[in-house]
mmCIF file of C-alpha atoms in Angstrom:
data_model
loop_
_atom_site.group_PDB
_atom_site.id
_atom_site.type_symbol
_atom_site.label_atom_id
_atom_site.label_comp_id
_atom_site.label_asym_id
_atom_site.label_seq_id
_atom_site.Cartn_x
_atom_site.Cartn_y
_atom_site.Cartn_z
ATOM 1 C CA MET A 9 23.437 87.348 -1.182
ATOM 2 C CA LYS A 10 21.342 84.144 -2.217
ATOM 3 C CA PHE A 11 23.229 81.256 -3.811
ATOM 4 C CA ASN A 12 21.964 77.996 -5.342
ATOM 5 C CA ILE A 13 23.943 75.612 -6.297
ATOM 6 C CA THR A 14 22.875 72.066 -7.778
ATOM 7 C CA GLN A 15 24.516 68.976 -8.332
ATOM 8 C CA PRO A 16 25.261 69.066 -12.316
ATOM 9 C CA ASP A 17 22.918 66.585 -14.328
ATOM 10 C CA GLN A 18 24.281 62.833 -14.443
ATOM 11 C CA ALA A 19 22.472 62.299 -17.878
ATOM 12 C CA LEU A 20 25.443 62.449 -19.941
ATOM 13 C CA LYS A 21 27.656 60.239 -17.411
ATOM 14 C CA ILE A 22 27.415 57.200 -19.235
ATOM 15 C CA GLN A 23 28.028 58.658 -22.395
ATOM 16 C CA LEU A 24 31.119 60.437 -20.968
ATOM 17 C CA GLU A 25 32.344 57.049 -19.630
ATOM 18 C CA HIS A 26 32.042 55.254 -22.859
ATOM 19 C CA LYS A 27 33.968 58.264 -24.501
ATOM 20 C CA ILE A 28 36.730 58.039 -21.782
ATOM 21 C CA ASN A 29 36.815 54.651 -21.799
ATOM 22 C CA HIS A 30 37.124 53.840 -25.540
ATOM 23 C CA LYS A 31 40.179 55.919 -25.765
ATOM 24 C CA THR A 32 43.120 54.056 -27.359
ATOM 25 C CA LYS A 33 44.565 53.435 -23.751
ATOM 26 C CA PRO A 34 43.824 50.573 -21.216
ATOM 27 C CA LEU A 35 40.651 50.898 -19.126
ATOM 28 C CA GLY A 36 41.800 53.452 -16.568
ATOM 29 C CA ALA A 37 45.249 54.218 -17.618
ATOM 30 C CA LEU A 38 44.999 58.085 -17.606
ATOM 31 C CA GLY A 39 44.128 57.609 -13.660
ATOM 32 C CA MET A 40 43.101 60.461 -11.961
ATOM 33 C CA LEU A 41 42.538 62.854 -15.405
ATOM 34 C CA GLU A 42 39.718 60.481 -16.303
ATOM 35 C CA ALA A 43 37.989 61.179 -13.222
ATOM 36 C CA VAL A 44 38.573 64.820 -13.934
ATOM 37 C CA ALA A 45 37.424 64.638 -17.167
ATOM 38 C CA LEU A 46 34.193 63.093 -16.342
ATOM 39 C CA GLN A 47 33.733 65.888 -13.696
ATOM 40 C CA ILE A 48 34.519 68.637 -16.240
ATOM 41 C CA GLY A 49 32.283 66.994 -19.001
ATOM 42 C CA LEU A 50 29.412 66.795 -16.290
ATOM 43 C CA ILE A 51 29.840 70.580 -14.866
ATOM 44 C CA GLN A 52 29.872 71.717 -18.727
ATOM 45 C CA GLN A 53 26.920 69.462 -19.582
ATOM 46 C CA THR A 54 28.697 68.433 -22.670
ATOM 47 C CA LEU A 55 31.053 65.540 -24.308
ATOM 48 C CA ALA A 56 33.137 67.913 -25.876
ATOM 49 C CA PRO A 57 34.269 70.320 -22.589
ATOM 50 C CA GLN A 58 36.412 73.653 -23.410
ATOM 51 C CA PHE A 59 37.883 75.900 -21.125
ATOM 52 C CA SER A 60 37.889 79.495 -21.486
ATOM 53 C CA HIS A 61 39.216 82.679 -20.416
ATOM 54 C CA ALA A 62 40.906 80.843 -16.980
ATOM 55 C CA THR A 63 41.502 83.206 -14.484
ATOM 56 C CA MET A 64 42.824 83.110 -10.841
ATOM 57 C CA LEU A 65 41.463 85.165 -8.726
ATOM 58 C CA VAL A 66 43.731 86.524 -5.554
ATOM 59 C CA PHE A 67 42.355 87.974 -2.608
ATOM 60 C CA ALA A 68 44.080 90.055 0.030
ATOM 61 C CA GLY A 69 43.320 91.107 3.542
ATOM 62 C CA ASP A 70 45.039 91.812 6.474
ATOM 63 C CA HIS A 71 44.384 90.258 10.180
ATOM 64 C CA GLY A 72 43.903 91.731 13.734
ATOM 65 C CA ILE A 73 45.071 88.214 15.372
ATOM 66 C CA VAL A 74 48.473 89.386 13.956
ATOM 67 C CA GLU A 75 48.571 91.568 17.282
ATOM 68 C CA ALA A 76 48.691 88.419 19.399
ATOM 69 C CA GLY A 77 52.281 87.275 17.960
ATOM 70 C CA VAL A 78 51.299 84.460 15.784
ATOM 71 C CA SER A 79 53.272 85.596 12.810
ATOM 72 C CA PRO A 80 57.096 85.730 12.141
ATOM 73 C CA TYR A 81 56.195 88.599 9.661
ATOM 74 C CA PRO A 82 54.834 91.984 10.005
ATOM 75 C CA GLN A 83 51.482 92.928 8.922
ATOM 76 C CA ALA A 84 52.922 95.030 6.081
ATOM 77 C CA VAL A 85 54.185 92.406 4.388
ATOM 78 C CA THR A 86 50.586 91.814 3.007
ATOM 79 C CA ALA A 87 50.313 95.392 1.051
ATOM 80 C CA GLN A 88 53.997 94.797 0.271
ATOM 81 C CA MET A 89 53.069 91.469 -1.546
ATOM 82 C CA VAL A 90 49.751 92.847 -3.404
ATOM 83 C CA LEU A 91 52.360 95.621 -4.860
ATOM 84 C CA ASN A 92 54.490 92.578 -5.811
ATOM 85 C CA PHE A 93 51.936 90.875 -7.471
ATOM 86 C CA LEU A 94 50.661 94.157 -9.439
ATOM 87 C CA GLN A 95 54.559 94.389 -10.444
ATOM 88 C CA GLY A 96 54.786 90.985 -11.579
ATOM 89 C CA GLY A 97 57.315 89.869 -9.345
ATOM 90 C CA ALA A 98 55.636 86.888 -7.673
ATOM 91 C CA ALA A 99 55.344 83.084 -7.838
ATOM 92 C CA ILE A 100 51.752 83.514 -8.685
ATOM 93 C CA ASN A 101 52.603 86.059 -11.716
ATOM 94 C CA VAL A 102 55.330 83.514 -13.054
ATOM 95 C CA PHE A 103 53.004 80.219 -12.914
ATOM 96 C CA THR A 104 49.622 82.291 -14.058
ATOM 97 C CA LYS A 105 51.789 83.679 -17.292
ATOM 98 C CA GLN A 106 53.458 80.535 -18.020
ATOM 99 C CA ASN A 107 49.902 78.498 -18.268
ATOM 100 C CA ASN A 108 47.950 80.976 -19.993
ATOM 101 C CA MET A 109 46.009 82.042 -16.691
ATOM 102 C CA HIS A 110 44.855 85.720 -16.413
ATOM 103 C CA LEU A 111 45.398 87.406 -13.226
ATOM 104 C CA SER A 112 43.179 89.350 -10.976
ATOM 105 C CA VAL A 113 44.109 90.515 -7.492
ATOM 106 C CA VAL A 114 41.891 92.094 -5.169
ATOM 107 C CA ASP A 115 41.961 93.716 -2.327
ATOM 108 C CA SER A 116 39.756 92.425 0.159
ATOM 109 C CA GLY A 117 40.543 94.354 3.269
ATOM 110 C CA VAL A 118 44.046 95.159 2.915
ATOM 111 C CA ASN A 119 45.452 97.838 6.281
ATOM 112 C CA TYR A 120 46.933 100.165 3.446
ATOM 113 C CA GLU A 121 45.279 102.650 0.963
ATOM 114 C CA PHE A 122 46.253 101.508 -2.308
ATOM 115 C CA ALA A 123 46.270 104.263 -5.189
ATOM 116 C CA ALA A 124 43.125 104.043 -7.640
ATOM 117 C CA SER A 125 45.159 103.863 -10.531
ATOM 118 C CA LEU A 126 46.910 100.834 -9.747
ATOM 119 C CA ASP A 127 45.552 97.772 -11.529
ATOM 120 C CA LEU A 128 43.767 96.242 -8.624
ATOM 121 C CA ILE A 129 39.907 95.183 -7.970
ATOM 122 C CA HIS A 130 39.381 97.465 -4.952
ATOM 123 C CA ALA A 131 36.896 95.897 -2.962
ATOM 124 C CA LYS A 132 38.348 96.618 0.545
ATOM 125 C CA VAL A 133 35.464 96.134 3.288
ATOM 126 C CA ALA A 134 37.889 97.594 6.128
ATOM 127 C CA MET A 135 41.384 98.194 6.510
ATOM 128 C CA GLY A 136 41.787 94.606 7.907
ATOM 129 C CA THR A 137 40.012 92.635 10.733
ATOM 130 C CA ARG A 138 39.694 93.070 13.998
ATOM 131 C CA ASN A 139 41.532 90.687 16.703
ATOM 132 C CA PHE A 140 39.339 87.813 17.045
ATOM 133 C CA LEU A 141 41.088 86.537 20.371
ATOM 134 C CA SER A 142 38.511 89.318 22.103
ATOM 135 C CA GLU A 143 36.016 89.888 19.432
ATOM 136 C CA PRO A 144 34.490 89.106 16.180
ATOM 137 C CA ALA A 145 37.032 89.532 13.507
ATOM 138 C CA MET A 146 33.989 91.016 11.330
ATOM 139 C CA THR A 147 30.451 91.756 11.503
ATOM 140 C CA LEU A 148 27.708 89.331 10.022
ATOM 141 C CA ALA A 149 26.881 92.658 7.682
ATOM 142 C CA GLN A 150 30.715 92.871 6.900
ATOM 143 C CA CYS A 151 30.737 88.942 6.510
ATOM 144 C CA GLU A 152 27.864 89.488 3.774
ATOM 145 C CA GLN A 153 29.227 92.472 2.302
ATOM 146 C CA ALA A 154 32.402 89.956 1.406
ATOM 147 C CA LEU A 155 30.348 87.547 -0.232
ATOM 148 C CA THR A 156 28.243 89.713 -2.296
ATOM 149 C CA ARG A 157 31.526 92.107 -3.645
ATOM 150 C CA ALA A 158 32.912 88.512 -4.508
ATOM 151 C CA ALA A 159 30.223 87.129 -6.423
ATOM 152 C CA GLU A 160 29.914 90.478 -8.442
ATOM 153 C CA ILE A 161 33.387 90.030 -9.546
ATOM 154 C CA VAL A 162 32.878 86.487 -10.373
ATOM 155 C CA ASP A 163 29.862 87.424 -12.470
ATOM 156 C CA THR A 164 32.086 90.179 -14.413
ATOM 157 C CA LYS A 165 34.363 87.284 -15.121
ATOM 158 C CA VAL A 166 32.005 84.989 -16.362
ATOM 159 C CA ALA A 167 30.342 87.785 -18.734
ATOM 160 C CA GLU A 168 33.717 88.429 -20.307
ATOM 161 C CA GLY A 169 33.821 84.310 -20.960
ATOM 162 C CA CYS A 170 35.452 82.709 -18.097
ATOM 163 C CA ASN A 171 34.370 79.428 -17.199
ATOM 164 C CA VAL A 172 36.922 78.146 -15.082
ATOM 165 C CA PHE A 173 38.776 79.864 -11.671
ATOM 166 C CA GLY A 174 41.411 79.382 -9.516
ATOM 167 C CA PHE A 175 41.533 81.047 -6.109
ATOM 168 C CA GLY A 176 44.182 82.542 -4.157
ATOM 169 C CA GLU A 177 45.346 84.586 -1.301
ATOM 170 C CA MET A 178 47.769 86.833 0.764
ATOM 171 C CA GLY A 179 47.259 88.048 4.259
ATOM 172 C CA ILE A 180 49.744 87.845 7.063
ATOM 173 C CA GLY A 181 47.995 85.775 9.772
ATOM 174 C CA ASN A 182 45.288 84.077 7.270
ATOM 175 C CA THR A 183 46.910 80.408 8.470
ATOM 176 C CA SER A 184 45.633 81.082 11.862
ATOM 177 C CA SER A 185 42.061 81.984 10.644
ATOM 178 C CA ALA A 186 42.298 78.803 8.654
ATOM 179 C CA SER A 187 43.032 76.617 11.347
ATOM 180 C CA CYS A 188 40.323 78.400 13.507
ATOM 181 C CA LEU A 189 37.438 77.364 10.569
ATOM 182 C CA MET A 190 38.963 73.812 10.353
ATOM 183 C CA SER A 191 38.905 73.157 14.205
ATOM 184 C CA VAL A 192 35.398 74.705 14.515
ATOM 185 C CA LEU A 193 34.073 73.280 11.310
ATOM 186 C CA CYS A 194 35.333 69.916 11.594
ATOM 187 C CA GLY A 195 35.334 69.448 15.076
ATOM 188 C CA LEU A 196 38.925 68.551 15.670
ATOM 189 C CA PRO A 197 41.339 70.103 18.355
ATOM 190 C CA ILE A 198 43.137 72.993 17.299
ATOM 191 C CA GLU A 199 46.382 70.855 17.803
ATOM 192 C CA GLN A 200 45.636 68.875 14.768
ATOM 193 C CA CYS A 201 44.715 72.321 12.551
ATOM 194 C CA VAL A 202 47.845 74.617 13.366
ATOM 195 C CA GLY A 203 50.772 74.535 11.665
ATOM 196 C CA ARG A 204 54.217 77.170 11.135
ATOM 197 C CA GLY A 205 52.411 79.119 8.483
ATOM 198 C CA THR A 206 55.056 81.468 7.157
ATOM 199 C CA GLY A 207 57.836 79.738 8.931
ATOM 200 C CA LEU A 208 57.284 79.668 12.696
ATOM 201 C CA ASP A 209 60.012 78.035 15.141
ATOM 202 C CA ASP A 210 59.127 75.313 17.803
ATOM 203 C CA ALA A 211 58.326 78.204 20.198
ATOM 204 C CA GLY A 212 56.328 80.405 18.051
ATOM 205 C CA LEU A 213 53.988 77.360 16.924
ATOM 206 C CA VAL A 214 53.498 76.731 20.609
ATOM 207 C CA HIS A 215 52.349 80.457 21.258
ATOM 208 C CA LYS A 216 50.299 80.184 18.128
ATOM 209 C CA THR A 217 48.259 77.205 19.228
ATOM 210 C CA LYS A 218 47.728 78.634 22.681
ATOM 211 C CA ILE A 219 46.568 81.782 21.502
ATOM 212 C CA LEU A 220 43.905 80.123 18.765
ATOM 213 C CA ALA A 221 42.875 77.982 21.502
ATOM 214 C CA GLN A 222 41.956 80.774 23.816
ATOM 215 C CA ALA A 223 39.895 82.375 21.167
ATOM 216 C CA ILE A 224 38.220 79.288 20.331
ATOM 217 C CA ALA A 225 37.164 78.838 23.612
ATOM 218 C CA HIS A 226 36.403 82.605 24.143
ATOM 219 C CA HIS A 227 33.577 82.361 21.039
ATOM 220 C CA HIS A 228 32.110 78.747 22.051
ATOM 221 C CA LEU A 229 30.857 78.703 18.520
ATOM 222 C CA SER A 230 28.599 75.770 16.972
ATOM 223 C CA SER A 231 29.901 74.099 13.658
ATOM 224 C CA SER A 232 26.216 74.301 12.058
ATOM 225 C CA ASP A 233 26.455 78.321 12.016
ATOM 226 C CA ALA A 234 29.147 78.512 9.270
ATOM 227 C CA MET A 235 28.296 82.354 8.323
ATOM 228 C CA GLN A 236 29.017 83.138 12.235
ATOM 229 C CA VAL A 237 31.897 80.978 12.316
ATOM 230 C CA LEU A 238 33.304 83.109 9.579
ATOM 231 C CA ALA A 239 32.260 86.115 10.386
ATOM 232 C CA THR A 240 34.113 85.207 13.876
ATOM 233 C CA PHE A 241 37.551 83.742 12.526
ATOM 234 C CA GLY A 242 37.879 84.485 8.812
ATOM 235 C CA GLY A 243 39.609 87.191 7.025
ATOM 236 C CA PHE A 244 37.814 89.664 4.744
ATOM 237 C CA GLU A 245 39.954 87.514 1.967
ATOM 238 C CA ILE A 246 38.641 84.238 2.947
ATOM 239 C CA ALA A 247 35.383 85.652 3.479
ATOM 240 C CA MET A 248 35.365 86.714 -0.380
ATOM 241 C CA MET A 249 36.991 83.460 -1.381
ATOM 242 C CA VAL A 250 33.852 82.181 0.034
ATOM 243 C CA GLY A 251 31.568 84.243 -2.150
ATOM 244 C CA ALA A 252 33.641 83.655 -5.067
ATOM 245 C CA MET A 253 33.479 79.901 -4.365
ATOM 246 C CA LEU A 254 29.575 79.923 -4.123
ATOM 247 C CA GLN A 255 28.953 82.568 -7.247
ATOM 248 C CA ALA A 256 31.403 80.310 -9.350
ATOM 249 C CA ALA A 257 29.711 76.956 -8.721
ATOM 250 C CA THR A 258 26.406 78.596 -9.396
ATOM 251 C CA LYS A 259 27.569 79.847 -12.483
ATOM 252 C CA GLN A 260 28.403 76.136 -13.286
ATOM 253 C CA CYS A 261 32.121 76.854 -13.495
ATOM 254 C CA THR A 262 35.309 74.903 -12.679
ATOM 255 C CA LEU A 263 36.648 75.413 -9.383
ATOM 256 C CA LEU A 264 40.422 74.766 -8.781
ATOM 257 C CA ILE A 265 41.012 75.027 -4.924
ATOM 258 C CA ASP A 266 44.492 75.631 -3.916
ATOM 259 C CA GLY A 267 46.156 74.859 -0.361
ATOM 260 C CA PHE A 268 45.151 75.249 3.261
ATOM 261 C CA ILE A 269 43.964 78.850 3.427
ATOM 262 C CA THR A 270 41.856 78.466 0.364
ATOM 263 C CA THR A 271 40.492 75.255 1.216
ATOM 264 C CA ALA A 272 39.375 76.369 4.617
ATOM 265 C CA ALA A 273 37.492 78.970 2.704
ATOM 266 C CA LEU A 274 35.712 75.929 0.573
ATOM 267 C CA LEU A 275 34.964 74.619 3.745
ATOM 268 C CA VAL A 276 33.010 77.334 4.892
ATOM 269 C CA ALA A 277 31.164 77.028 1.305
ATOM 270 C CA ALA A 278 30.613 73.592 1.380
ATOM 271 C CA LYS A 279 28.825 73.933 5.015
ATOM 272 C CA LEU A 280 26.421 76.504 3.563
ATOM 273 C CA GLN A 281 26.100 74.915 -0.034
ATOM 274 C CA PRO A 282 27.356 71.522 0.088
ATOM 275 C CA GLU A 283 26.828 70.391 -3.891
ATOM 276 C CA ILE A 284 29.386 72.904 -4.617
ATOM 277 C CA LEU A 285 32.059 69.622 -4.089
ATOM 278 C CA HIS A 286 30.859 68.665 -7.488
ATOM 279 C CA TYR A 287 32.359 72.041 -9.100
ATOM 280 C CA CYS A 288 35.825 71.269 -7.210
ATOM 281 C CA VAL A 289 39.024 70.194 -8.589
ATOM 282 C CA PHE A 290 41.294 69.813 -5.447
ATOM 283 C CA THR A 291 44.700 70.713 -7.111
ATOM 284 C CA HIS A 292 47.445 69.469 -4.345
ATOM 285 C CA CYS A 293 47.965 68.824 -0.963
ATOM 286 C CA SER A 294 50.002 71.451 0.845
ATOM 287 C CA ASP A 295 53.232 70.945 3.248
ATOM 288 C CA GLU A 296 50.896 73.142 5.759
ATOM 289 C CA SER A 297 49.921 70.421 8.519
ATOM 290 C CA GLY A 298 46.341 70.448 8.877
ATOM 291 C CA HIS A 299 45.672 70.375 5.160
ATOM 292 C CA LYS A 300 45.537 66.601 4.378
ATOM 293 C CA LYS A 301 43.383 66.425 7.405
ATOM 294 C CA MET A 302 41.108 69.054 6.106
ATOM 295 C CA LEU A 303 40.839 67.204 2.489
ATOM 296 C CA ASP A 304 40.351 63.878 4.287
ATOM 297 C CA TYR A 305 37.457 65.547 5.813
ATOM 298 C CA LEU A 306 36.332 66.431 2.985
ATOM 299 C CA GLN A 307 37.054 63.251 1.545
ATOM 300 C CA VAL A 308 38.366 64.502 -1.635
ATOM 301 C CA LYS A 309 41.676 63.654 -3.503
ATOM 302 C CA PRO A 310 44.384 65.891 -4.371
ATOM 303 C CA LEU A 311 45.920 65.956 -7.955
ATOM 304 C CA LEU A 312 49.458 67.013 -6.625
ATOM 305 C CA ASN A 313 51.766 66.559 -3.358
ATOM 306 C CA ILE A 314 54.879 68.544 -3.826
ATOM 307 C CA ASP A 315 55.223 69.971 -0.309
ATOM 308 C CA LEU A 316 54.127 73.598 -1.390
ATOM 309 C CA ARG A 317 53.190 76.044 1.241
ATOM 310 C CA LEU A 318 53.144 79.030 -0.356
ATOM 311 C CA GLY A 319 49.569 80.041 -0.927
ATOM 312 C CA GLU A 320 48.726 82.827 -3.432
ATOM 313 C CA GLY A 321 47.050 80.071 -5.715
ATOM 314 C CA THR A 322 50.300 78.597 -6.761
ATOM 315 C CA GLY A 323 48.892 75.011 -6.385
ATOM 316 C CA ALA A 324 46.017 75.659 -8.651
ATOM 317 C CA ALA A 325 48.466 77.569 -11.093
ATOM 318 C CA LEU A 326 50.525 74.716 -11.678
ATOM 319 C CA ALA A 327 47.885 72.198 -11.453
ATOM 320 C CA TYR A 328 45.993 73.804 -14.202
ATOM 321 C CA PRO A 329 47.956 72.289 -16.939
ATOM 322 C CA LEU A 330 47.052 68.889 -15.597
ATOM 323 C CA VAL A 331 43.363 69.729 -15.636
ATOM 324 C CA LEU A 332 43.681 71.408 -18.882
ATOM 325 C CA ALA A 333 45.170 67.902 -20.116
ATOM 326 C CA SER A 334 42.387 66.091 -19.055
ATOM 327 C CA VAL A 335 39.890 67.830 -21.313
ATOM 328 C CA ASN A 336 42.603 67.637 -24.121
ATOM 329 C CA PHE A 337 42.612 64.137 -24.221
ATOM 330 C CA LEU A 338 38.905 63.559 -23.974
ATOM 331 C CA ASN A 339 38.405 65.835 -27.155
ATOM 332 C CA GLN A 340 41.599 65.211 -28.980
ATOM 333 C CA MET A 341 42.734 61.656 -28.362
ATOM 334 C CA ALA A 342 41.561 58.858 -30.845
ATOM 335 C CA SER A 343 39.060 55.990 -30.009
ATOM 336 C CA PHE A 344 39.990 52.365 -30.522
ATOM 337 C CA GLU A 345 37.300 52.931 -33.432
ATOM 338 C CA SER A 346 38.723 55.662 -35.299
ATOM 339 C CA ALA A 347 42.246 54.852 -34.826
ATOM 340 C CA SER A 348 41.534 51.024 -36.377
ATOM 341 C CA VAL A 349 43.431 49.722 -32.933
ATOM 342 C CA SER A 350 42.335 46.583 -31.696
ATOM 343 C CA GLN A 351 41.065 46.566 -27.798
ATOM 344 C CA LYS A 352 41.484 43.851 -25.302
ATOM 345 C CA ILE A 353 40.232 40.322 -26.117
#
């Protein structure tokens, strides 16, 4: 799958800044909302941007690395949570419903056979990845397949009118994948990348760190080959997020980036196509210990920091009203001239 992401044309920047700066407020008084308004205007190439058919894509997949005891939860929880999503019972269901976002759940590679009749996007690459402690999680062909299937899902949503995507995930063991991706691609010691995931105790954290260090040493990969790094340590849900993000940016959509695992997928995407960062709004800083370092590495600033560490896309869904507010103030707020309000002398 070929992706071609270009930086948004900057020709409108001066006009957008003028429109933002002449609203009835002190200069810069809406803080980060002003930066987001400028960003969305440039992405959409208009002085009056609009969001339509906001969609949250939640990708689910299982991980062979759980065989090494890196998670306190059994692998079966992945499938159980997918069914919970489909029944409307998860946090992401609550927050997307509250904020009028469409929710689509994607079986990227869950180790479970879901009934064909379920309201689920069936895109399974395999029944979970292999254990990357001893072998690559997936083949390069499977990795490419995941990217292509995800791009096709995005194309379908764009054809339905979507121009803003949130990304979420579910997969027991996927903080281990994300930690390894971060360590190799950012050139950081694994100790700085590993967190407690779904709630490891101190002994569990020590064990997880040791296992992941062994895995990284075993494969000895270069940060310059992002696809090989993704195939070696990724999950099918992470690989699909990479493909979905790349295609959404190619289609000039706005990307709402969630927490630690979603940002790890974006990290891979940015290694493949650096211009993707122009299309990303980083919605929050996760309480998972490595996330702030990853955001710092990408040199980006998140909208929220409220100690979330759930995944599922919950941070992106919660931040969407703020992103929407940035567009609404740009379109609806009066200017000094239209409101006959005197400007600063």
